[in-house]
Short mmCIF file of C-alpha atoms in Angstrom, two decimals:
data_model
loop_
_atom_site.label_atom_id
_atom_site.label_comp_id
_atom_site.label_asym_id
_atom_site.label_seq_id
_atom_site.Cartn_x
_atom_site.Cartn_y
_atom_site.Cartn_z
CA UNK N 20 9.04 32.31 -19.10
CA UNK N 21 9.26 29.15 -21.16
CA UNK N 22 7.36 26.33 -19.52
CA UNK N 23 8.82 22.90 -18.81
CA UNK N 24 6.29 21.48 -21.28
CA UNK N 25 7.74 23.70 -24.00
CA UNK N 26 11.31 22.82 -23.06
CA UNK N 27 10.53 19.13 -23.37
CA UNK N 28 8.74 19.76 -26.64
CA UNK N 29 11.70 21.67 -28.05
CA UNK N 30 14.09 18.93 -26.93
CA UNK N 31 11.98 16.24 -28.56
CA UNK N 32 11.73 18.20 -31.81
CA UNK N 33 15.48 18.75 -31.88
CA UNK N 34 16.17 15.09 -31.30
CA UNK N 35 13.84 14.09 -34.11
CA UNK N 36 15.39 16.60 -36.51
CA UNK N 37 18.86 15.21 -35.80
CA UNK N 38 17.69 11.61 -36.19
CA UNK N 39 18.56 10.77 -32.60
CA UNK N 40 16.97 7.71 -30.98
CA UNK N 41 16.61 9.33 -27.55
CA UNK N 42 15.27 12.75 -26.69
CA UNK N 43 17.57 15.26 -25.08
CA UNK N 44 16.66 16.22 -21.55
CA UNK N 45 17.70 19.01 -19.23
CA UNK N 46 17.26 17.11 -15.98
CA UNK N 47 20.18 17.13 -13.58
CA UNK N 48 18.93 14.08 -11.66
CA UNK N 49 16.94 11.25 -13.18
CA UNK N 50 15.42 8.51 -11.03
CA UNK N 51 13.31 5.46 -11.75
CA UNK N 52 10.42 4.22 -9.64
CA UNK N 53 9.23 0.64 -10.07
CA UNK N 54 6.00 -0.75 -8.62
CA UNK N 55 3.79 -3.80 -9.06
CA UNK N 56 0.31 -2.56 -10.00
CA UNK N 57 -0.74 -1.56 -13.53
CA UNK N 58 -0.49 2.14 -14.33
CA UNK N 59 -4.27 2.88 -14.18
CA UNK N 60 -4.65 1.50 -10.63
CA UNK N 61 -5.32 3.95 -7.79
CA UNK N 62 -1.87 4.12 -6.22
CA UNK N 63 0.18 4.55 -9.41
CA UNK N 64 -2.28 6.92 -11.10
CA UNK N 65 -3.74 8.97 -8.27
CA UNK N 66 -1.01 8.94 -5.63
CA UNK N 67 2.46 8.25 -7.06
CA UNK N 68 1.99 10.17 -10.32
CA UNK N 69 0.62 13.16 -8.39
CA UNK N 70 3.59 13.03 -6.00
CA UNK N 71 6.22 12.57 -8.72
CA UNK N 72 4.72 15.22 -11.01
CA UNK N 73 4.75 17.71 -8.13
CA UNK N 74 8.40 17.01 -7.38
CA UNK N 75 9.33 17.43 -11.01
CA UNK N 76 7.43 20.73 -11.18
CA UNK N 77 8.79 22.07 -7.88
CA UNK N 78 12.34 21.24 -8.96
CA UNK N 79 11.81 23.24 -12.17
CA UNK N 80 12.59 20.15 -14.18
CA UNK N 81 15.90 19.44 -12.46
CA UNK N 82 14.50 16.13 -11.13
CA UNK N 83 12.89 13.54 -13.40
CA UNK N 84 11.13 10.48 -12.00
CA UNK N 85 10.38 7.80 -14.59
CA UNK N 86 7.71 5.36 -13.44
CA UNK N 87 7.68 1.68 -14.27
CA UNK N 88 4.43 0.02 -13.18
CA UNK N 89 3.64 -3.71 -13.28
CA UNK N 90 7.25 -4.73 -12.53
CA UNK N 91 8.44 -3.59 -15.96
CA UNK N 92 12.06 -3.54 -14.80
CA UNK N 93 11.90 -7.13 -13.64
CA UNK N 94 11.72 -9.03 -10.39
CA UNK N 95 8.78 -9.79 -8.13
CA UNK N 96 6.83 -7.53 -5.74
CA UNK N 97 8.46 -8.94 -2.56
CA UNK N 98 11.87 -7.95 -4.00
CA UNK N 99 11.09 -4.26 -4.48
CA UNK N 100 12.51 -2.88 -1.26
CA UNK N 101 15.68 -4.93 -1.69
CA UNK N 102 15.94 -3.60 -5.25
CA UNK N 103 16.01 -0.09 -3.76
CA UNK N 104 18.52 -1.05 -1.08
CA UNK N 105 20.81 -2.66 -3.69
CA UNK N 106 20.49 0.25 -6.10
CA UNK N 107 18.82 -1.84 -8.80
CA UNK N 108 16.06 0.76 -8.78
CA UNK N 109 15.94 4.20 -7.19
CA UNK N 110 12.47 4.32 -5.65
CA UNK N 111 9.45 2.17 -4.96
CA UNK N 112 6.22 2.02 -3.04
CA UNK N 113 5.30 -1.38 -1.71
CA UNK N 114 3.16 -3.37 0.68
CA UNK N 115 5.28 -3.74 3.81
CA UNK N 116 3.79 -7.17 4.45
CA UNK N 117 5.27 -8.57 1.24
CA UNK N 118 8.41 -9.11 3.32
CA UNK N 119 6.85 -10.95 6.31
CA UNK N 120 8.28 -10.20 9.73
CA UNK N 121 11.02 -7.93 8.40
CA UNK N 122 9.47 -4.71 9.68
CA UNK N 123 7.63 -5.94 12.78
CA UNK N 124 6.64 -2.62 14.33
CA UNK N 125 4.62 -1.63 11.26
CA UNK N 126 2.33 -4.60 11.86
CA UNK N 127 0.54 -2.75 14.64
CA UNK N 128 -1.58 -0.98 12.02
CA UNK N 129 -2.52 -4.32 10.45
CA UNK N 130 -4.09 -5.69 13.62
CA UNK N 131 -7.80 -6.39 13.13
CA UNK N 132 -10.41 -3.86 14.20
CA UNK N 133 -7.83 -1.24 15.22
CA UNK N 134 -8.08 1.29 12.37
CA UNK N 135 -11.20 3.29 11.60
CA UNK N 136 -10.11 5.89 9.02
CA UNK N 137 -7.32 5.53 6.47
CA UNK N 138 -6.18 9.17 6.48
CA UNK N 139 -6.07 9.35 10.27
CA UNK N 140 -4.25 6.03 10.53
CA UNK N 141 -1.82 7.06 7.79
CA UNK N 142 -0.95 10.21 9.72
CA UNK N 143 -0.37 8.15 12.85
CA UNK N 144 1.70 5.63 10.87
CA UNK N 145 3.91 8.40 9.51
CA UNK N 146 4.42 9.87 12.97
CA UNK N 147 5.55 6.49 14.26
CA UNK N 148 7.81 5.95 11.26
CA UNK N 149 9.33 9.39 11.67
CA UNK N 150 9.50 8.95 15.43
CA UNK N 151 11.76 5.91 15.39
CA UNK N 152 10.47 3.00 13.30
CA UNK N 153 12.11 4.28 10.10
CA UNK N 154 15.46 4.63 11.85
CA UNK N 155 15.32 1.26 13.59
CA UNK N 156 13.71 -0.92 10.91
CA UNK N 157 14.20 0.93 7.59
CA UNK N 158 17.74 2.18 8.12
CA UNK N 159 18.81 0.89 4.67
CA UNK N 160 16.47 3.23 2.79
CA UNK N 161 15.16 6.79 2.88
CA UNK N 162 11.51 6.55 3.91
CA UNK N 163 9.39 9.21 2.19
CA UNK N 164 5.88 8.17 3.17
CA UNK N 165 3.77 5.54 4.87
CA UNK N 166 0.02 4.92 4.66
CA UNK N 167 -2.78 2.37 4.91
CA UNK N 168 -5.74 1.59 2.66
CA UNK N 169 -9.44 1.81 3.42
CA UNK N 170 -11.63 -0.87 5.02
CA UNK N 171 -10.66 -4.43 4.21
CA UNK N 172 -13.34 -6.49 2.49
CA UNK N 173 -13.78 -10.22 1.87
CA UNK N 174 -14.50 -11.07 -1.77
CA UNK N 175 -15.55 -14.68 -2.24
CA UNK N 176 -17.28 -17.30 -4.35
CA UNK N 177 -19.88 -17.88 -1.61
CA UNK N 178 -21.57 -15.80 1.08
CA UNK N 179 -19.48 -15.14 4.19
CA UNK N 180 -21.58 -13.84 7.07
CA UNK N 181 -19.93 -15.42 10.11
CA UNK N 182 -16.41 -16.60 10.90
CA UNK N 183 -17.70 -20.17 10.63
CA UNK N 184 -18.44 -19.55 6.95
CA UNK N 185 -14.70 -19.33 6.33
CA UNK N 186 -14.13 -22.93 7.40
CA UNK N 187 -12.60 -24.88 4.54
CA UNK N 188 -12.11 -21.82 2.37
CA UNK N 189 -8.78 -20.90 0.81
CA UNK N 190 -8.47 -17.13 1.08
CA UNK N 191 -5.67 -14.88 -0.11
CA UNK N 192 -4.07 -12.63 2.49
CA UNK N 193 -1.81 -9.64 1.87
CA UNK N 194 0.46 -9.90 4.90
CA UNK N 195 1.57 -12.06 7.77
CA UNK N 196 -0.96 -10.47 10.10
CA UNK N 197 -3.87 -10.88 7.71
CA UNK N 198 -2.93 -14.49 7.04
CA UNK N 199 -2.83 -15.02 10.80
CA UNK N 200 -6.27 -13.47 11.11
CA UNK N 201 -7.70 -15.71 8.41
CA UNK N 202 -6.24 -18.78 10.08
CA UNK N 203 -7.67 -17.84 13.48
CA UNK N 204 -11.09 -17.43 11.86
CA UNK N 205 -10.95 -20.89 10.27
CA UNK N 206 -9.84 -20.22 6.70
CA UNK N 207 -6.78 -21.61 4.98
CA UNK N 208 -4.67 -18.51 4.26
CA UNK N 209 -2.85 -18.27 0.94
CA UNK N 210 -0.20 -15.58 0.70
CA UNK N 211 0.37 -13.93 -2.66
CA UNK N 212 0.96 -10.45 -4.09
CA UNK N 213 -2.21 -8.81 -5.30
CA UNK N 214 -1.39 -9.02 -9.07
CA UNK N 215 -1.69 -12.82 -8.77
CA UNK N 216 -5.24 -12.67 -7.39
CA UNK N 217 -7.25 -12.68 -10.66
CA UNK N 218 -5.59 -15.81 -12.02
CA UNK N 219 -5.80 -17.55 -8.64
CA UNK N 220 -9.52 -16.82 -8.45
CA UNK N 221 -10.23 -17.83 -12.03
CA UNK N 222 -8.39 -21.14 -11.65
CA UNK N 223 -9.91 -21.96 -8.27
CA UNK N 224 -6.58 -21.81 -6.47
CA UNK N 225 -8.35 -19.61 -3.92
CA UNK N 226 -12.01 -19.30 -2.98
CA UNK N 227 -11.77 -15.67 -1.96
CA UNK N 228 -9.45 -12.76 -1.32
CA UNK N 229 -8.95 -9.95 1.15
CA UNK N 230 -8.44 -6.63 -0.60
CA UNK N 231 -10.02 -3.18 -0.27
CA UNK N 232 -12.70 -2.14 -2.73
CA UNK N 233 -10.49 0.35 -4.57
CA UNK N 234 -8.24 -2.25 -6.22
CA UNK N 235 -11.04 -4.63 -7.21
CA UNK N 236 -11.85 -2.65 -10.36
CA UNK N 237 -8.34 -2.80 -11.87
CA UNK N 238 -8.12 -6.52 -11.00
CA UNK N 239 -11.65 -7.25 -12.31
CA UNK N 240 -12.50 -9.07 -9.07
CA UNK N 241 -16.27 -8.38 -9.33
CA UNK N 242 -16.24 -10.42 -12.54
CA UNK N 243 -14.58 -13.36 -10.79
CA UNK N 244 -16.63 -13.59 -7.57
CA UNK N 245 -20.20 -12.73 -6.73
CA UNK N 246 -20.06 -12.18 -2.98
CA UNK N 247 -18.52 -9.36 -0.93
CA UNK N 248 -18.53 -8.98 2.86
CA UNK N 249 -17.90 -5.61 4.48
CA UNK N 250 -17.96 -4.52 8.10
CA UNK N 251 -19.41 -1.71 10.21
CA UNK N 252 -17.17 0.41 12.43
CA UNK N 253 -13.47 -0.30 12.69
CA UNK N 254 -11.76 -2.02 9.81
CA UNK N 255 -11.65 -5.80 9.61
CA UNK N 256 -8.08 -5.32 8.42
CA UNK N 257 -5.81 -2.98 6.51
CA UNK N 258 -2.25 -3.15 5.21
CA UNK N 259 0.66 -0.74 5.41
CA UNK N 260 2.51 0.76 2.47
CA UNK N 261 5.81 2.65 2.35
CA UNK N 262 7.36 4.89 -0.28
CA UNK N 263 11.14 4.56 -0.12
CA UNK N 264 14.22 5.82 -1.97
CA UNK N 265 17.78 4.58 -2.25
CA UNK N 266 19.76 6.42 0.43
CA UNK N 267 22.79 7.09 -1.75
CA UNK N 268 20.60 8.54 -4.49
CA UNK N 269 18.86 10.81 -1.98
CA UNK N 270 22.18 11.86 -0.49
CA UNK N 271 23.49 12.66 -3.98
CA UNK N 272 21.01 15.51 -4.27
CA UNK N 273 21.96 19.06 -3.31
CA UNK N 274 20.20 20.42 -0.24
CA UNK N 275 17.65 22.44 -2.21
CA UNK N 276 16.48 19.39 -4.16
CA UNK N 277 16.42 17.24 -1.04
CA UNK N 278 14.11 19.90 0.35
CA UNK N 279 11.85 19.58 -2.70
CA UNK N 280 11.46 15.86 -2.04
CA UNK N 281 11.05 16.33 1.70
CA UNK N 282 8.46 19.08 1.29
CA UNK N 283 6.33 16.81 -0.90
CA UNK N 284 6.71 13.76 1.33
CA UNK N 285 6.14 12.94 4.99
CA UNK N 286 3.00 13.55 7.03
CA UNK N 287 0.84 15.49 4.58
CA UNK N 288 1.64 13.16 1.70
CA UNK N 289 0.97 10.06 3.82
CA UNK N 290 -2.45 11.31 4.89
CA UNK N 291 -3.22 12.28 1.29
CA UNK N 292 -2.34 8.77 0.12
CA UNK N 293 -4.53 7.10 2.73
CA UNK N 294 -7.47 9.38 1.93
CA UNK N 295 -7.15 8.82 -1.82
CA UNK N 296 -7.23 5.07 -1.34
CA UNK N 297 -10.27 5.18 0.92
CA UNK N 298 -12.10 7.64 -1.35
CA UNK N 299 -11.54 5.26 -4.28
CA UNK N 300 -13.50 2.51 -2.52
CA UNK N 301 -16.96 3.90 -3.34
CA UNK N 302 -16.73 3.95 -7.16
CA UNK N 303 -15.15 0.50 -7.20
CA UNK N 304 -17.89 -0.82 -4.90
CA UNK N 305 -20.47 0.63 -7.29
CA UNK N 306 -19.06 -1.51 -10.09
CA UNK N 307 -19.80 -4.69 -8.11
CA UNK N 308 -23.24 -3.39 -7.15
CA UNK N 309 -24.07 -2.52 -10.76
CA UNK N 310 -23.18 -6.06 -11.78
CA UNK N 311 -25.75 -7.36 -9.32
CA UNK N 312 -23.20 -8.96 -7.02
CA UNK N 313 -24.21 -9.70 -3.44
CA UNK N 314 -22.75 -7.12 -1.03
CA UNK N 315 -23.30 -8.10 2.59
CA UNK N 316 -22.71 -5.29 5.09
CA UNK N 317 -22.41 -6.72 8.57
CA UNK N 318 -24.01 -4.51 11.21
CA UNK N 319 -22.29 -3.40 14.42
CA UNK N 320 -23.39 -6.45 16.40
CA UNK N 321 -22.31 -8.88 13.70
CA UNK N 322 -18.99 -7.07 13.28
CA UNK N 323 -18.42 -7.23 17.05
CA UNK N 324 -18.71 -11.02 16.89
CA UNK N 325 -15.92 -11.10 14.30
CA UNK N 326 -13.83 -8.77 16.46
CA UNK N 327 -14.21 -11.09 19.44
CA UNK N 328 -13.23 -14.08 17.32
CA UNK N 329 -10.11 -12.21 16.14
CA UNK N 330 -8.75 -11.56 19.66
CA UNK N 331 -6.20 -14.43 19.49
CA UNK N 332 -4.41 -12.47 16.76
CA UNK N 333 -3.55 -9.83 19.36
CA UNK N 334 -2.38 -12.39 21.90
CA UNK N 335 -0.10 -14.08 19.40
CA UNK N 336 1.30 -10.81 18.05
CA UNK N 337 2.06 -9.44 21.51
CA UNK N 338 3.92 -12.64 22.38
CA UNK N 339 5.90 -12.48 19.13
CA UNK N 340 6.84 -8.85 19.70
CA UNK N 341 7.97 -9.67 23.22
CA UNK N 342 10.27 -12.36 21.83
CA UNK N 343 11.81 -9.72 19.54
CA UNK N 344 12.33 -7.32 22.44
CA UNK N 345 9.57 -5.01 21.21
CA UNK N 346 6.84 -3.66 23.47
CA UNK N 347 3.82 -4.48 21.33
CA UNK N 348 1.30 -3.07 23.78
CA UNK N 349 3.15 0.24 23.77
CA UNK N 350 2.89 0.31 19.96
CA UNK N 351 -0.85 -0.38 20.16
CA UNK N 352 -1.31 2.33 22.77
CA UNK N 353 0.75 4.82 20.74
CA UNK N 354 -1.08 4.08 17.48
CA UNK N 355 -4.46 4.32 19.22
CA UNK N 356 -3.56 7.61 20.89
CA UNK N 357 -2.23 9.18 17.68
CA UNK N 358 -5.31 8.16 15.71
CA UNK N 359 -7.51 9.70 18.40
CA UNK N 360 -5.78 13.08 18.22
#
C-alpha cells in the first residue's frame, strides 16, 4: 500500500513538474490551527503536533491540520477563542485565563495549593468540562481537550522566600486568579500573555514572572533573571488550557471523521497533555541550574505559610461565584474528589 508520505511526495513532484505554485493535495478537509507560542515550545511541538499528526494518520490523509504558531495568522493571544468562534481560524489551544472571567467555572483549577499533579488534575478538568462546563460556558465552540501545566514557579530578579518578599515587586500573572493571588501576597500583578514576558523582564517592566519551568527555556527566562522559587507539595498555582474547534467546521465532517477527532481527544488526550507539560519541567529547570542561577525550594513548612497567606483568594473567589449564581464550593469539592480518584 502506498504510504501517505509517498502520496504527498508524488503530489509535490507533480506540482513542480507542471510549474504550479502550490502542491496538489488529496485531503478532503483542511483545517488551520493558530496558537501563540513558537513552534519549538512544549505545547506546539510535543502536544499539538502529536495530536494533529495522529488525526491526520488515523484519517488516512483525509484530514489535514496546518499549524500556525506564534500568531502567524494575526491577532493577539486573548483573541484566539473568538477567532475560532467567528470562523477566522478553525482550531486553537489557549490559556483560558487570557479571557478573564469569561469561563468562571474553569478557575477552580487555578486556585492556589489545590492541584498536586498535572495529569491527574487534567483528567479531572476534562471530566468537569465534559460533565457540564463545556456545554454551559463553551457552547460556542467544540471543546476537544482541557489540561493544566505543572507546578507554578516564581522567577525573579531577587530572592523570594516569603510572601513579604513580594512587597513592591511587579510580577506577571497568567490569569485573573493568579493576579489575584499575587495581589493578596503583596505584589503588584501585571497581566500579559506569556510571549511578552522576555521583553518585559529585559526592560524592567516587571521584576518577575509566574510561569512553569517548561516554558522558561523557549522564552530564555533563565538568562533574564537569576532567582527561582519553587514549592513543596501542592502547586502554588497552575493555569488551565483548552483545545477548541469551530463548531460548524466540526459539524461539517462526516461521522467517521468526527469519530477520528473524538477518539484522539477528550480524557486520554487531556491527561497526556498535562503529563507532557509537567515532564518537561525537569530539563528546563536543569538549564537554569546549569547557568548557576539560584533555585530556592521551599520546604513543606515554608510552603504551608504561603498557603495560609493565600486563603483570601478562596474567600474572594467563592463570593464572586455566588454572585454569578455558581456554587464555587461544589466545584472545589468536585475537583478535589475527582483528583483523588
